[in-house]
Short mmCIF file of C-alpha atoms and ligand atoms in Angstrom, two decimals:
data_model
loop_
_atom_site.label_atom_id
_atom_site.label_comp_id
_atom_site.label_asym_id
_atom_site.label_seq_id
_atom_site.Cartn_x
_atom_site.Cartn_y
_atom_site.Cartn_z
CA MET A 1 20.83 15.39 12.19
CA THR A 2 17.55 16.05 14.07
CA ALA A 3 16.78 19.32 12.26
CA ARG A 4 13.25 19.67 11.10
CA PRO A 5 12.96 19.03 7.38
CA THR A 6 11.62 21.72 5.00
CA PHE A 7 9.95 21.74 1.63
CA ASP A 8 13.46 22.32 0.05
CA ASP A 9 14.65 19.06 1.56
CA VAL A 10 11.68 17.37 -0.19
CA ARG A 11 12.81 18.92 -3.41
CA ALA A 12 16.29 17.98 -2.88
CA ALA A 13 15.22 14.38 -2.12
CA ALA A 14 13.34 14.28 -5.43
CA ARG A 15 16.72 15.08 -7.18
CA HIS A 16 18.52 12.45 -5.14
CA ILE A 17 16.14 9.69 -5.97
CA ALA A 18 15.49 10.63 -9.65
CA GLY A 19 16.50 7.74 -11.86
CA HIS A 20 16.57 5.26 -9.01
CA ALA A 21 13.02 5.40 -7.64
CA HIS A 22 10.11 4.96 -10.05
CA ARG A 23 7.89 7.95 -10.82
CA THR A 24 4.69 5.97 -10.04
CA PRO A 25 1.51 6.47 -12.01
CA VAL A 26 -1.57 8.47 -10.84
CA PHE A 27 -4.66 6.30 -11.49
CA THR A 28 -8.19 7.61 -12.01
CA SER A 29 -11.38 5.60 -12.42
CA SER A 30 -14.50 7.09 -13.90
CA ARG A 31 -16.48 4.21 -12.44
CA ILE A 32 -15.31 4.91 -8.87
CA ASP A 33 -15.64 8.67 -9.44
CA GLU A 34 -19.29 8.20 -10.48
CA ALA A 35 -20.06 5.93 -7.63
CA LEU A 36 -18.66 8.37 -5.02
CA GLY A 37 -19.53 11.73 -6.56
CA LEU A 38 -15.99 13.15 -6.64
CA ARG A 39 -12.79 13.07 -8.59
CA LEU A 40 -10.22 10.71 -7.22
CA TYR A 41 -6.43 10.70 -8.03
CA LEU A 42 -4.64 7.72 -6.74
CA LYS A 43 -0.73 7.96 -6.44
CA CYS A 44 0.03 4.35 -6.80
CA GLU A 45 3.16 3.52 -4.65
CA ASN A 46 2.22 -0.14 -4.83
CA PHE A 47 4.15 0.09 -8.11
CA GLN A 48 7.24 1.70 -6.39
CA ARG A 49 10.39 -0.35 -6.15
CA VAL A 50 10.06 -2.97 -3.36
CA GLY A 51 6.34 -2.33 -3.66
CA ALA A 52 5.97 0.62 -1.39
CA PHE A 53 6.89 4.32 -0.98
CA LYS A 54 9.55 3.36 1.64
CA PHE A 55 12.16 3.07 -1.07
CA ARG A 56 12.01 6.82 -1.51
CA GLY A 57 13.08 7.69 2.11
CA ALA A 58 15.56 4.82 2.32
CA PHE A 59 17.40 5.71 -0.87
CA ASN A 60 17.42 9.49 0.02
CA ALA A 61 18.83 8.76 3.51
CA LEU A 62 21.48 6.44 2.11
CA SER A 63 22.49 8.60 -0.71
CA ARG A 64 23.25 11.41 1.73
CA LEU A 65 25.82 9.43 3.78
CA GLY A 66 29.43 10.31 3.72
CA PRO A 67 32.06 7.93 2.34
CA GLU A 68 33.03 6.71 5.85
CA GLN A 69 29.45 5.86 6.77
CA ARG A 70 28.92 4.11 3.42
CA ARG A 71 32.04 1.97 3.96
CA ALA A 72 30.96 0.99 7.50
CA GLY A 73 27.44 0.13 6.53
CA VAL A 74 23.92 0.79 7.75
CA ILE A 75 21.50 -1.04 10.06
CA ALA A 76 17.66 -0.90 10.24
CA TYR A 77 14.99 -2.72 12.26
CA SER A 78 11.81 -3.58 10.55
CA SER A 79 9.76 -6.66 9.70
CA GLY A 80 8.14 -4.97 6.71
CA ASN A 81 8.66 -2.62 3.87
CA HIS A 82 11.40 -0.47 5.43
CA ALA A 83 13.61 -3.54 5.72
CA GLN A 84 13.37 -4.37 1.94
CA ALA A 85 13.72 -0.63 1.11
CA VAL A 86 16.98 -0.20 3.04
CA ALA A 87 18.27 -3.52 1.79
CA LEU A 88 17.67 -2.54 -1.93
CA ALA A 89 18.87 1.09 -1.50
CA ALA A 90 21.97 -0.22 0.17
CA ARG A 91 22.70 -2.71 -2.64
CA LEU A 92 22.26 -0.06 -5.28
CA LEU A 93 24.60 2.29 -3.47
CA GLU A 94 27.06 -0.51 -2.60
CA VAL A 95 26.66 -0.01 1.17
CA PRO A 96 26.57 -3.04 3.46
CA ALA A 97 23.19 -3.42 5.20
CA THR A 98 22.15 -5.27 8.37
CA ILE A 99 18.41 -5.70 9.06
CA VAL A 100 17.10 -6.67 12.47
CA MET A 101 13.92 -8.74 11.91
CA PRO A 102 11.78 -10.73 14.34
CA LEU A 103 12.34 -14.56 14.51
CA ASP A 104 8.67 -15.05 13.44
CA ALA A 105 8.89 -12.59 10.51
CA PRO A 106 7.13 -14.16 7.36
CA ALA A 107 9.68 -16.24 5.52
CA SER A 108 8.83 -14.40 2.30
CA LYS A 109 9.92 -11.11 3.87
CA VAL A 110 13.15 -12.42 5.25
CA ALA A 111 13.87 -14.09 1.85
CA ALA A 112 13.11 -10.75 0.04
CA THR A 113 15.39 -8.82 2.35
CA GLN A 114 18.20 -11.35 1.91
CA GLY A 115 17.53 -11.36 -1.88
CA TYR A 116 18.36 -7.71 -1.91
CA GLY A 117 21.62 -8.53 -0.20
CA GLY A 118 20.71 -7.52 3.38
CA LYS A 119 22.22 -9.40 6.25
CA VAL A 120 19.39 -10.43 8.52
CA VAL A 121 19.85 -10.52 12.34
CA SER A 122 16.92 -12.20 14.13
CA TYR A 123 15.57 -11.35 17.57
CA ASP A 124 12.69 -12.67 19.76
CA ARG A 125 10.15 -9.99 19.81
CA TYR A 126 8.53 -11.08 22.90
CA ARG A 127 11.64 -10.92 24.99
CA GLU A 128 14.13 -8.59 23.26
CA ASP A 129 14.01 -4.96 22.30
CA ARG A 130 14.86 -4.47 18.60
CA GLU A 131 15.86 -0.80 19.00
CA ALA A 132 18.34 -1.83 21.74
CA ILE A 133 19.78 -4.62 19.45
CA ALA A 134 20.09 -2.30 16.49
CA GLN A 135 21.57 0.44 18.57
CA GLY A 136 24.08 -2.04 20.16
CA LEU A 137 25.23 -3.30 16.75
CA ALA A 138 25.37 0.18 15.44
CA ASP A 139 27.76 1.16 18.28
CA SER A 140 29.91 -1.93 18.26
CA GLU A 141 30.33 -2.12 14.49
CA GLY A 142 30.17 1.51 13.61
CA LEU A 143 26.94 1.16 11.56
CA THR A 144 24.61 4.00 10.84
CA LEU A 145 21.09 3.45 12.10
CA ILE A 146 18.38 4.23 9.48
CA PRO A 147 15.10 4.72 11.41
CA PRO A 148 11.81 3.85 9.69
CA TYR A 149 10.23 7.31 10.02
CA ASP A 150 11.69 9.82 12.50
CA HIS A 151 14.62 11.09 10.51
CA PRO A 152 14.75 14.23 8.31
CA ASP A 153 16.07 12.50 5.22
CA ILE A 154 13.38 9.79 5.51
CA ILE A 155 10.62 12.27 5.92
CA ALA A 156 11.89 14.43 2.94
CA GLY A 157 12.19 11.32 0.79
CA GLN A 158 8.71 10.08 1.66
CA GLY A 159 7.35 13.50 0.77
CA THR A 160 8.39 13.02 -2.84
CA ALA A 161 5.33 10.83 -3.65
CA ALA A 162 2.97 13.65 -2.79
CA LEU A 163 5.30 16.16 -4.49
CA GLU A 164 4.97 14.17 -7.76
CA LEU A 165 1.18 13.90 -7.37
CA LEU A 166 0.82 17.66 -6.77
CA GLU A 167 3.07 18.51 -9.68
CA GLU A 168 0.88 16.38 -11.90
CA VAL A 169 -2.68 17.19 -10.59
CA ASP A 170 -3.79 20.82 -10.06
CA GLY A 171 -6.32 22.20 -7.62
CA LEU A 172 -6.73 19.34 -5.20
CA ASP A 173 -9.28 20.09 -2.43
CA ALA A 174 -8.15 17.28 -0.19
CA LEU A 175 -5.30 14.75 0.23
CA PHE A 176 -5.62 11.46 2.24
CA VAL A 177 -2.41 9.83 3.41
CA PRO A 178 -1.88 6.55 5.31
CA LEU A 179 -0.43 7.12 8.89
CA GLY A 180 1.91 4.83 10.84
CA GLY A 181 4.83 6.67 12.49
CA GLY A 182 4.16 9.73 10.28
CA GLY A 183 7.05 9.85 7.88
CA LEU A 184 4.83 9.65 4.94
CA LEU A 185 2.19 12.01 6.34
CA SER A 186 4.61 14.68 7.42
CA GLY A 187 6.55 14.65 4.16
CA SER A 188 3.34 14.84 2.27
CA ALA A 189 2.16 17.70 4.32
CA LEU A 190 5.40 19.62 3.68
CA ALA A 191 4.82 19.22 -0.08
CA ALA A 192 1.11 20.08 0.17
CA ALA A 193 1.77 23.25 2.19
CA GLU A 194 3.97 24.58 -0.52
CA LEU A 195 2.32 23.25 -3.72
CA ALA A 196 -1.33 23.07 -2.75
CA PRO A 197 -1.81 25.42 0.28
CA ASP A 198 -5.60 25.32 -0.07
CA ALA A 199 -5.79 21.52 -0.05
CA ARG A 200 -6.90 19.97 3.29
CA VAL A 201 -4.50 17.16 4.39
CA TYR A 202 -5.72 14.12 6.33
CA GLY A 203 -3.80 11.27 7.93
CA VAL A 204 -5.53 7.93 8.09
CA GLU A 205 -4.68 5.28 10.61
CA PRO A 206 -6.25 1.99 11.63
CA GLU A 207 -9.08 2.40 14.01
CA ALA A 208 -7.56 -0.27 16.38
CA GLY A 209 -4.40 1.85 16.75
CA ASP A 210 -5.58 5.52 16.83
CA ASP A 211 -2.55 6.85 18.81
CA GLY A 212 -2.02 9.44 15.99
CA ARG A 213 -5.50 10.86 16.29
CA ARG A 214 -5.28 10.99 20.10
CA SER A 215 -1.85 12.65 19.88
CA PHE A 216 -3.08 15.14 17.32
CA ARG A 217 -6.06 16.16 19.58
CA SER A 218 -4.23 16.16 22.93
CA GLY A 219 -0.97 17.80 21.69
CA GLU A 220 1.22 15.14 23.29
CA ILE A 221 2.64 11.90 21.72
CA VAL A 222 0.40 9.06 22.90
CA HIS A 223 1.99 5.66 23.19
CA ILE A 224 -0.11 2.42 22.69
CA GLU A 225 0.37 -1.38 22.70
CA THR A 226 0.72 -3.08 19.40
CA PRO A 227 -2.70 -2.61 17.82
CA ARG A 228 -4.67 -5.68 16.43
CA THR A 229 -5.19 -4.79 12.73
CA ILE A 230 -4.48 -6.22 9.30
CA ALA A 231 -2.74 -2.85 8.50
CA ASP A 232 0.66 -4.25 9.50
CA GLY A 233 2.48 -1.21 7.95
CA ALA A 234 0.76 1.06 10.45
CA GLN A 235 1.11 -0.95 13.65
CA THR A 236 3.39 1.69 15.03
CA LEU A 237 3.20 2.43 18.73
CA HIS A 238 3.65 6.18 18.66
CA LEU A 239 4.44 9.15 16.34
CA GLY A 240 8.00 10.51 16.15
CA GLU A 241 9.69 13.43 17.87
CA LEU A 242 10.20 15.05 14.29
CA THR A 243 6.96 13.80 12.63
CA PHE A 244 4.53 14.83 15.40
CA PRO A 245 5.16 18.59 15.38
CA LEU A 246 5.00 18.68 11.59
CA ILE A 247 1.77 16.83 11.56
CA ARG A 248 0.31 18.99 14.33
CA GLU A 249 1.13 22.07 12.37
CA LEU A 250 0.44 21.14 8.84
CA VAL A 251 -2.28 18.44 8.84
CA ASP A 252 -5.94 19.30 9.14
CA ASP A 253 -7.16 16.18 10.84
CA ILE A 254 -6.46 12.41 11.49
CA VAL A 255 -9.19 9.93 10.83
CA THR A 256 -9.38 6.15 11.04
CA ALA A 257 -10.49 3.15 9.00
CA THR A 258 -11.59 -0.26 10.17
CA ASP A 259 -10.18 -3.64 8.94
CA ALA A 260 -13.48 -4.40 7.23
CA GLN A 261 -13.32 -1.10 5.28
CA LEU A 262 -9.71 -1.89 4.26
CA VAL A 263 -10.77 -5.36 2.96
CA ASP A 264 -13.56 -3.74 0.96
CA CYS A 265 -10.98 -1.32 -0.61
CA MET A 266 -8.62 -4.15 -1.42
CA ARG A 267 -11.47 -5.80 -3.31
CA LEU A 268 -12.39 -2.57 -5.15
CA CYS A 269 -8.75 -1.93 -6.18
CA ALA A 270 -8.46 -5.53 -7.47
CA SER A 271 -11.80 -5.68 -9.31
CA THR A 272 -12.03 -2.09 -10.75
CA LEU A 273 -8.41 -0.92 -11.00
CA LYS A 274 -6.86 -4.38 -11.53
CA MET A 275 -4.25 -3.76 -8.84
CA LEU A 276 -3.05 -5.47 -5.71
CA VAL A 277 -2.89 -3.22 -2.63
CA GLU A 278 -1.87 -4.23 0.80
CA PRO A 279 -4.20 -3.53 3.71
CA THR A 280 -2.26 -0.46 4.92
CA GLY A 281 -2.12 0.87 1.43
CA CYS A 282 -5.94 1.05 1.45
CA LEU A 283 -6.25 3.44 4.40
CA GLY A 284 -6.58 6.67 2.44
CA LEU A 285 -9.04 5.26 0.04
CA ALA A 286 -11.12 3.75 2.78
CA ALA A 287 -11.44 7.04 4.53
CA VAL A 288 -12.53 8.82 1.35
CA ARG A 289 -15.29 6.31 0.65
CA GLU A 290 -16.49 6.63 4.25
CA ARG A 291 -16.61 10.47 3.78
CA ALA A 292 -17.77 10.69 0.15
CA ALA A 293 -20.82 12.65 1.31
CA GLN A 294 -18.74 15.50 2.56
CA LEU A 295 -16.48 15.47 -0.47
CA GLN A 296 -19.08 15.65 -3.20
CA GLY A 297 -17.72 17.31 -6.39
CA GLN A 298 -14.20 17.70 -4.92
CA ARG A 299 -10.80 16.81 -6.39
CA VAL A 300 -9.38 14.28 -3.91
CA GLY A 301 -5.80 12.86 -3.95
CA VAL A 302 -5.00 9.59 -2.19
CA VAL A 303 -1.65 7.96 -1.52
CA ILE A 304 -1.89 4.26 -2.13
CA SER A 305 1.13 3.46 -0.05
CA GLY A 306 2.04 -0.17 -0.93
CA GLY A 307 1.15 -3.47 -2.41
CA ASN A 308 3.07 -6.08 -0.37
CA VAL A 309 0.59 -8.67 0.69
CA ASP A 310 1.03 -12.38 0.51
CA LEU A 311 -1.22 -13.76 -2.17
CA ALA A 312 -2.58 -16.40 0.22
CA GLN A 313 -3.39 -13.68 2.75
CA PHE A 314 -4.97 -11.49 0.02
CA CYS A 315 -7.23 -14.39 -1.10
CA ALA A 316 -8.22 -15.19 2.49
CA LEU A 317 -9.09 -11.64 3.31
CA VAL A 318 -10.81 -10.74 0.05
CA GLY A 319 -12.53 -14.04 -0.60
CA SER A 320 -14.29 -14.13 2.69
CA ALA A 321 -16.13 -10.75 2.68
CA GLN A 322 -19.20 -9.41 0.80
CA GLU A 323 -19.09 -8.18 -2.77
CA GLU A 324 -17.87 -4.60 -2.81
CA SER A 325 -20.50 -1.97 -3.24
CA SER A 326 -18.98 0.71 -5.57
C1 PLP B 1 5.39 2.16 6.55
C2 PLP B 1 4.10 2.23 5.75
C3 PLP B 1 3.10 3.08 6.12
C4 PLP B 1 3.19 4.13 7.24
O1 PLP B 1 4.23 5.05 6.99
P1 PLP B 1 4.79 6.00 8.15
O2 PLP B 1 5.85 6.87 7.53
O3 PLP B 1 5.33 5.07 9.24
O4 PLP B 1 3.64 6.79 8.66
C5 PLP B 1 1.94 3.07 5.35
N1 PLP B 1 1.76 2.22 4.28
C6 PLP B 1 2.71 1.25 4.02
C7 PLP B 1 2.44 0.38 2.81
C8 PLP B 1 3.96 1.27 4.74
O5 PLP B 1 4.89 0.42 4.41
#
């Protein structure tokens, strides 16, 4: 189960999710290209089912369970997109799903998870350990734990977004991918190593939580406290045992973006591309804008990883800042 995934696993995942996950569009904008002096290809996972790429990994992992495991059901812990992804994948595959969510999770996220048929178990995140709760329920009820990133089927599934992008767009010079626990980045890097070996691959994490960059540089998984950032999809505390070696080997560098840069990108996506992107989903684009001078004339791929942001939060963030510049 802990075997390192390969490119063939990404290909197999693409077959497993075909017809269930959306093949999301690749957006371009001549206006942004002109402003930045490069060619941008945005893989828009904000239009994926449940509003984020996490559906790919969740559906792939669940579709590979045996009949016994399916009957007993699955369990996941998440307050965000992984919860909804597992709940929807489970409903589609007729597998019972239990999701462990914090007591103070946004009501909209709890409701969305329940709406997909997931059974929500709450815990106090200041006093209880969600991994221990999930593992305890998994053991006592025979449920299969579906981790958010450190699992070969999750990594392979997440890699299918970059796989689709690279099948569609030739000759990319660079690829920028949001980074939390590293499922999306390691899967993307597997796809790029095979389909675009000359492209440089970058992970982008919030500046407030740069454990990935520090791990990448030091060669050891760095653990941090919960970072203070609006990029809630990348508030992970450390890379995974499976994702870290893949990233170290296949990724060129890890860079960061500030919350202010993310807000500026949310505004740019809304005003120019007419699309709603969550803060974490803007990490890749923010890094490209910051480095446009080094990317002049290049063909640059970006994974826009998700679009799940409360409208009230979106307005509060975007309404308060300066007009975007490009
Ligand atoms: C989970 C998530 C990420 C980070 O993905 P990892 O596989 O944990 O690195 C990035 N963006 C969004 C929208 C997410 O939901």
